[in-house]
CSV table of C-alpha atoms in Angstrom, one decimal:
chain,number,residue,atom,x,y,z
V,1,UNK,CA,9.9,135.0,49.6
V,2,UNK,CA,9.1,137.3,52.7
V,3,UNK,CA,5.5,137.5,54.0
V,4,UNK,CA,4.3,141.4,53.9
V,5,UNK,CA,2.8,143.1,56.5
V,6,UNK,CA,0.9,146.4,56.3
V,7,UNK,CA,-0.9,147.1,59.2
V,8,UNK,CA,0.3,144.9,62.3
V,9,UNK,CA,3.0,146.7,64.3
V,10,UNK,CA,3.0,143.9,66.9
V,11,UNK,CA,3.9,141.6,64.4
V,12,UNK,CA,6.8,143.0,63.1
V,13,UNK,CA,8.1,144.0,66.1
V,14,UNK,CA,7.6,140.5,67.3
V,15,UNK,CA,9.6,138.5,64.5
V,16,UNK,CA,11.6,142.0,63.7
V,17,UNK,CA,11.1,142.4,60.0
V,18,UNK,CA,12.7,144.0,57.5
V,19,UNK,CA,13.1,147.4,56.0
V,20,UNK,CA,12.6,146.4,52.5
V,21,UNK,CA,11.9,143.1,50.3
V,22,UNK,CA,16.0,143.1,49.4
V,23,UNK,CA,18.5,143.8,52.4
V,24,UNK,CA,18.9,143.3,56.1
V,25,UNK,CA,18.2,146.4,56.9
V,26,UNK,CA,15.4,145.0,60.3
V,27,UNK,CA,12.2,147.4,61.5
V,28,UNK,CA,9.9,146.8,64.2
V,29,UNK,CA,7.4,149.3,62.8
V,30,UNK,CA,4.6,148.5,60.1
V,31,UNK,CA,4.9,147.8,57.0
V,32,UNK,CA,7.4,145.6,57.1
V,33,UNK,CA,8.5,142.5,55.8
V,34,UNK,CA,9.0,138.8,57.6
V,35,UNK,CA,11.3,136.0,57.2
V,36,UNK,CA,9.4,132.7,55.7
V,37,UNK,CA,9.9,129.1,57.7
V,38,UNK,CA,11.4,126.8,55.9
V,39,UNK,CA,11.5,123.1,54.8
V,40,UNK,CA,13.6,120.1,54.4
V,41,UNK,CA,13.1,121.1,50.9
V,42,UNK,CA,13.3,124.8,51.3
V,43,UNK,CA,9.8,125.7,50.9
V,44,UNK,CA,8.3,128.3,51.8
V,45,UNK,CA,5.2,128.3,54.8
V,46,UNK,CA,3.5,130.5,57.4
V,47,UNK,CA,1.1,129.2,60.3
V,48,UNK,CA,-2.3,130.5,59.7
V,49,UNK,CA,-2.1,133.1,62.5
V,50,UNK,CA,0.5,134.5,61.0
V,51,UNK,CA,-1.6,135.3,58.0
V,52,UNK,CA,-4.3,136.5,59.8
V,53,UNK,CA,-2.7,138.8,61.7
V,54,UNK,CA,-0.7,139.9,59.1
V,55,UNK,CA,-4.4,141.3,57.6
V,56,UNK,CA,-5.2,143.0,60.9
V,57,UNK,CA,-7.2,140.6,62.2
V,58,UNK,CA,-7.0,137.1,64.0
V,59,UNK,CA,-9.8,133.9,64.2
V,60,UNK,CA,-11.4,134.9,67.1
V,61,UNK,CA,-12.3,138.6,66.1
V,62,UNK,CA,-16.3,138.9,65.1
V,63,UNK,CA,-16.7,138.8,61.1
V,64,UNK,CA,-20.4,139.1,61.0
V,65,UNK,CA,-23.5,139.0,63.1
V,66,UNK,CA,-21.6,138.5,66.2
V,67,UNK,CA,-19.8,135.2,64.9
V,68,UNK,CA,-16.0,134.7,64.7
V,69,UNK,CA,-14.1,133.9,61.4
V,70,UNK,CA,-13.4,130.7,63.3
V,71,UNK,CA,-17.1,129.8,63.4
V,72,UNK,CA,-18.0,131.3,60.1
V,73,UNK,CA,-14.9,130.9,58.0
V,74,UNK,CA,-13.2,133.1,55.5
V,75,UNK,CA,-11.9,133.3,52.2
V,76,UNK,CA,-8.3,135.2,51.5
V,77,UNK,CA,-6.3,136.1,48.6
V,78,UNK,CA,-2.9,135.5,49.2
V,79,UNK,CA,-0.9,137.2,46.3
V,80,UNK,CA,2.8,136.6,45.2
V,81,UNK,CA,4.3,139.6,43.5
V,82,UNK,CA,8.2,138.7,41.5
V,83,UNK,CA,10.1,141.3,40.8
V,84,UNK,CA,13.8,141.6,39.2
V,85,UNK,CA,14.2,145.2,40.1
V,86,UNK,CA,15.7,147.1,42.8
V,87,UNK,CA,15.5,151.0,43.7
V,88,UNK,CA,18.7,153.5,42.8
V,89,UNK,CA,20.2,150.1,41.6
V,90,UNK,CA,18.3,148.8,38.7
V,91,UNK,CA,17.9,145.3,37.8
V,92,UNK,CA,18.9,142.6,40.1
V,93,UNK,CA,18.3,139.1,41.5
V,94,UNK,CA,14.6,137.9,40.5
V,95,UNK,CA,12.8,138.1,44.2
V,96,UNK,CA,9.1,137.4,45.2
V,97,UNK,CA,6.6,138.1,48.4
V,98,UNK,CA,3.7,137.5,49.8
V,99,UNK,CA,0.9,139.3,50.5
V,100,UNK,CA,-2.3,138.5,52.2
V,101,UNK,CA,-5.6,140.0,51.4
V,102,UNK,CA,-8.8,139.2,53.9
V,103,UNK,CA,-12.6,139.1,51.7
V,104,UNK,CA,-14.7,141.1,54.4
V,105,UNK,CA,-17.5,139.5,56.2
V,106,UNK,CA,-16.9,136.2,53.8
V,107,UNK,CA,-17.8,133.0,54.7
V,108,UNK,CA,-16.2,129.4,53.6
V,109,UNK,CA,-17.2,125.9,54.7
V,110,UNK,CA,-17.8,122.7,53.0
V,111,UNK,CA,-19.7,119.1,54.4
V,112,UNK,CA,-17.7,116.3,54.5
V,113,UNK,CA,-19.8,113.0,54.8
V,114,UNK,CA,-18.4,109.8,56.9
V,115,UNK,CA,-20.1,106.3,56.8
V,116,UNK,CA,-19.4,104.2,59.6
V,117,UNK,CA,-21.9,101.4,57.6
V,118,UNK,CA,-22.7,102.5,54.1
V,119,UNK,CA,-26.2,104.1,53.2
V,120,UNK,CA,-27.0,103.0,57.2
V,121,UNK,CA,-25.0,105.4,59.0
V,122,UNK,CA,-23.5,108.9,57.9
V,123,UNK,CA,-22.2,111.2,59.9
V,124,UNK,CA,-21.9,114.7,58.0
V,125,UNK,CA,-19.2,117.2,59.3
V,126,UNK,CA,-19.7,120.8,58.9
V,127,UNK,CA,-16.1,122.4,58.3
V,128,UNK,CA,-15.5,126.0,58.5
V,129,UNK,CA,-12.5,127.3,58.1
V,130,UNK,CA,-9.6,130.0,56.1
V,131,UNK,CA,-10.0,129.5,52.3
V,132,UNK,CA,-6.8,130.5,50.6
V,133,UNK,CA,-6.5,131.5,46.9
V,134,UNK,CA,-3.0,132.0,45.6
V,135,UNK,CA,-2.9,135.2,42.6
V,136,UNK,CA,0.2,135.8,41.0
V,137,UNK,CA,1.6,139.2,39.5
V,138,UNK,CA,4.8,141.0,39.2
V,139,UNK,CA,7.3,142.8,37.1
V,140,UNK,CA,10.6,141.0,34.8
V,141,UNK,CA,12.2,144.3,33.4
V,142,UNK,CA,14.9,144.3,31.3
V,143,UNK,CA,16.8,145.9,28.7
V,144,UNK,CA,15.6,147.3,25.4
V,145,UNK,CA,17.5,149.5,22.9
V,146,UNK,CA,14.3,149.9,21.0
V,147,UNK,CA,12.7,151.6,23.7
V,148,UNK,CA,15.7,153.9,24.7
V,149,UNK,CA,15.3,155.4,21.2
V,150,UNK,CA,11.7,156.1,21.7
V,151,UNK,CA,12.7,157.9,25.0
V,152,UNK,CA,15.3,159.6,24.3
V,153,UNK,CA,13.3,160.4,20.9
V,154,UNK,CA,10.4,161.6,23.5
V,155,UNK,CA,12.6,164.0,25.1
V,156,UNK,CA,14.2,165.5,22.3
V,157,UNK,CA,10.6,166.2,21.0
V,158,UNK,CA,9.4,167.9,24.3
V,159,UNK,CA,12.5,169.9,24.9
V,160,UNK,CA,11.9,171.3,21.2
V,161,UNK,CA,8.1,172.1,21.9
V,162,UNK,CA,8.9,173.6,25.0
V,163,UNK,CA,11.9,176.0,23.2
V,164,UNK,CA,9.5,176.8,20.5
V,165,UNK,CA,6.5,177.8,23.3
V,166,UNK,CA,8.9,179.7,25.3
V,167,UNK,CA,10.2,181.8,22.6
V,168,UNK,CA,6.9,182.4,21.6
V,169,UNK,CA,5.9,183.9,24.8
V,170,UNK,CA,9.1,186.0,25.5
V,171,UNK,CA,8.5,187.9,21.3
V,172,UNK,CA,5.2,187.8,21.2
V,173,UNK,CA,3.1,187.5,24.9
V,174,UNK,CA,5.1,189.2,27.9
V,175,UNK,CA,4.9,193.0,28.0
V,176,UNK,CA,8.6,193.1,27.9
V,177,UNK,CA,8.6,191.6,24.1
V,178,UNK,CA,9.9,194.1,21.7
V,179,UNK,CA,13.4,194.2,24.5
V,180,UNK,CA,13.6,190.4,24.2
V,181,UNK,CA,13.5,190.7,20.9
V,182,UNK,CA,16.4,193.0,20.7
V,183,UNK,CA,18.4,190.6,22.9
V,184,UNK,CA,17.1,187.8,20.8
V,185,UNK,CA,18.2,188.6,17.5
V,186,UNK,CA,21.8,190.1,16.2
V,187,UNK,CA,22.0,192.6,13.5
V,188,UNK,CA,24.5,191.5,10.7
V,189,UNK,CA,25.9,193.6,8.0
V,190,UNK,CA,24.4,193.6,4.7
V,191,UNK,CA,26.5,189.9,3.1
V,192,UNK,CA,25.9,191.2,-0.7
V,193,UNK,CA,29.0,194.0,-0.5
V,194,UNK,CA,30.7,191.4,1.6
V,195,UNK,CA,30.4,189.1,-1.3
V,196,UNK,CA,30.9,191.9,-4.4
V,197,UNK,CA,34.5,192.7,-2.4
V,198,UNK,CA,35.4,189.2,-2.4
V,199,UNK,CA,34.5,188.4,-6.6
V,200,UNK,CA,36.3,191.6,-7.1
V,201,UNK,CA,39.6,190.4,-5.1
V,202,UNK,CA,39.6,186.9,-7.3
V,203,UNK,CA,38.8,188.4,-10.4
V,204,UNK,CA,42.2,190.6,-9.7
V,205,UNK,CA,44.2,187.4,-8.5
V,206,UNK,CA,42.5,185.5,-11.3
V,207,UNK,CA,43.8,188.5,-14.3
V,208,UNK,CA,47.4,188.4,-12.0
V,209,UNK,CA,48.1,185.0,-11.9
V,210,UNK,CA,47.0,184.6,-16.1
V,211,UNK,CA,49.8,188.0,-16.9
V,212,UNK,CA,52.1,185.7,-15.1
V,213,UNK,CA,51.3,182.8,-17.6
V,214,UNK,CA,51.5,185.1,-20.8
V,215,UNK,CA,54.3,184.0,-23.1
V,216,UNK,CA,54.7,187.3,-24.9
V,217,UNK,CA,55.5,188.8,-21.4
V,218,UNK,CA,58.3,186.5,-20.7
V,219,UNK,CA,61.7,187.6,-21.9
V,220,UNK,CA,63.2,185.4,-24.3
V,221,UNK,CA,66.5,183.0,-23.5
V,222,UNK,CA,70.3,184.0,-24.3
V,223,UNK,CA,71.9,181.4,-26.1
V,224,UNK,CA,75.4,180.8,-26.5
V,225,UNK,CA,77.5,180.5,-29.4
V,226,UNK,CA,81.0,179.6,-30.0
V,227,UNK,CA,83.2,180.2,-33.1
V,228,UNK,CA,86.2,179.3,-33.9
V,229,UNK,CA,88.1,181.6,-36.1
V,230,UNK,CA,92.0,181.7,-36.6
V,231,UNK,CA,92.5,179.9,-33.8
V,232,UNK,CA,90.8,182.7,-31.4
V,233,UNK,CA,87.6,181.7,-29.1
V,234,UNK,CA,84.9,184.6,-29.5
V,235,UNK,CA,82.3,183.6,-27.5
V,236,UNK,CA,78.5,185.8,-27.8
């Protein structure tokens, strides 16, 4: 993960950092962000001054009653923020950085007893030095077709409240209402004669169609008969 640095312009234009936490796009302006050392087993690490001046700040500057965070000690949050997703290209390749957080005018030290001859001789040490706590945060985003409906649900219902508040205003509110309304609205015919034209036309194709079907209407067949008299065919 890359270190990032929000205030030191010297630093970034010293190790020439980059642009954003994906890319190699480079800056040498603040904020920035800086290339971690390495490993043999690809870890991550920064020196301490590093970290320091990432915050602004460095072990000889005064923390507090004219004493140095060397002298006094310090405690700093050092927080690693994941993330999975990328700007104007959505979800990508899970990535993480650091970024360090000085306590002001904190202190941090700790005694460490040595004995050169037990319960004869101790010699106490009086350590001061740059206590690091590690927070972890982030994002993971991913897809969810569940929450597209609500969305999309979301919008539908604003765009309708918003149609139905601007329609209101336009008839009802703005001086110019009784013209909108005009423009609003189209004046139909009257659909009842419509209707009593259209009975009336299948009530004469029903009554056409049944004189059509009527038996006593239809002329009836010719038939043919043949007889034989005397040997002449008269045929009727």
């Amino acid at each position: 993960g890359r270190l990032y640095v929000n205030k030191s312009r010297s630093l970034c234009k010293r190790y020439s950092g980059f642009v954003h936490l994906y890319g190699s796009k480079r800056t040498q302006n603040a904020p920035c962000y800086l290339q971690p050392n390495e490993t043999s087993r690809n870890l991550d690490f920064f020196s301490l001054a590093v970290l320091m001046e990432a915050t602004g700040t460095s072990l000889d500057q005064i923390n507090y009653a004219d004493t140095t965070y060397r002298e006094t000690g310090a405690s700093m949050i050092l927080t690693i923020t994941y993330t999975n997703f990328r700007n104007w290209y959505g979800k990508s390749q899970i990535r993480y950085y650091y970024s360090p957080d000085l306590i002001p005018q904190s202190n941090y030290k700790f005694y460490d007893p040595y004995y050169s001859n037990y319960r004869q001789n101790r010699t106490l040490l009086n350590k001061h030095g740059i206590h690091i706590q590690i927070a972890q945060s982030g994002t993971l985003r991913t897809f969810l077709f569940n929450n597209l409906l609500v969305q999309i649900t979301t919008s539908l219902t604003l765009f309708a409240i918003a149609t139905v508040i601007t329609d209101f205003a336009a008839l009802y509110l703005l001086p110019d209402h009784k013209i909108y309304q005009q423009y609003k609205y189209d004046s139909t015919p009257d659909f009842s004669d419509l209707r009593d034209r259209r009975a009336a036309q299948e009530q004469q194709e029903q009554r056409r169609s049944s004189s059509f079907r009527n038996p006593l209407l239809i002329s009836a067949p010719v038939d043919h008969h043949e007889d034989h008299e005397e040997g002449n065919d008269i045929q009727v």
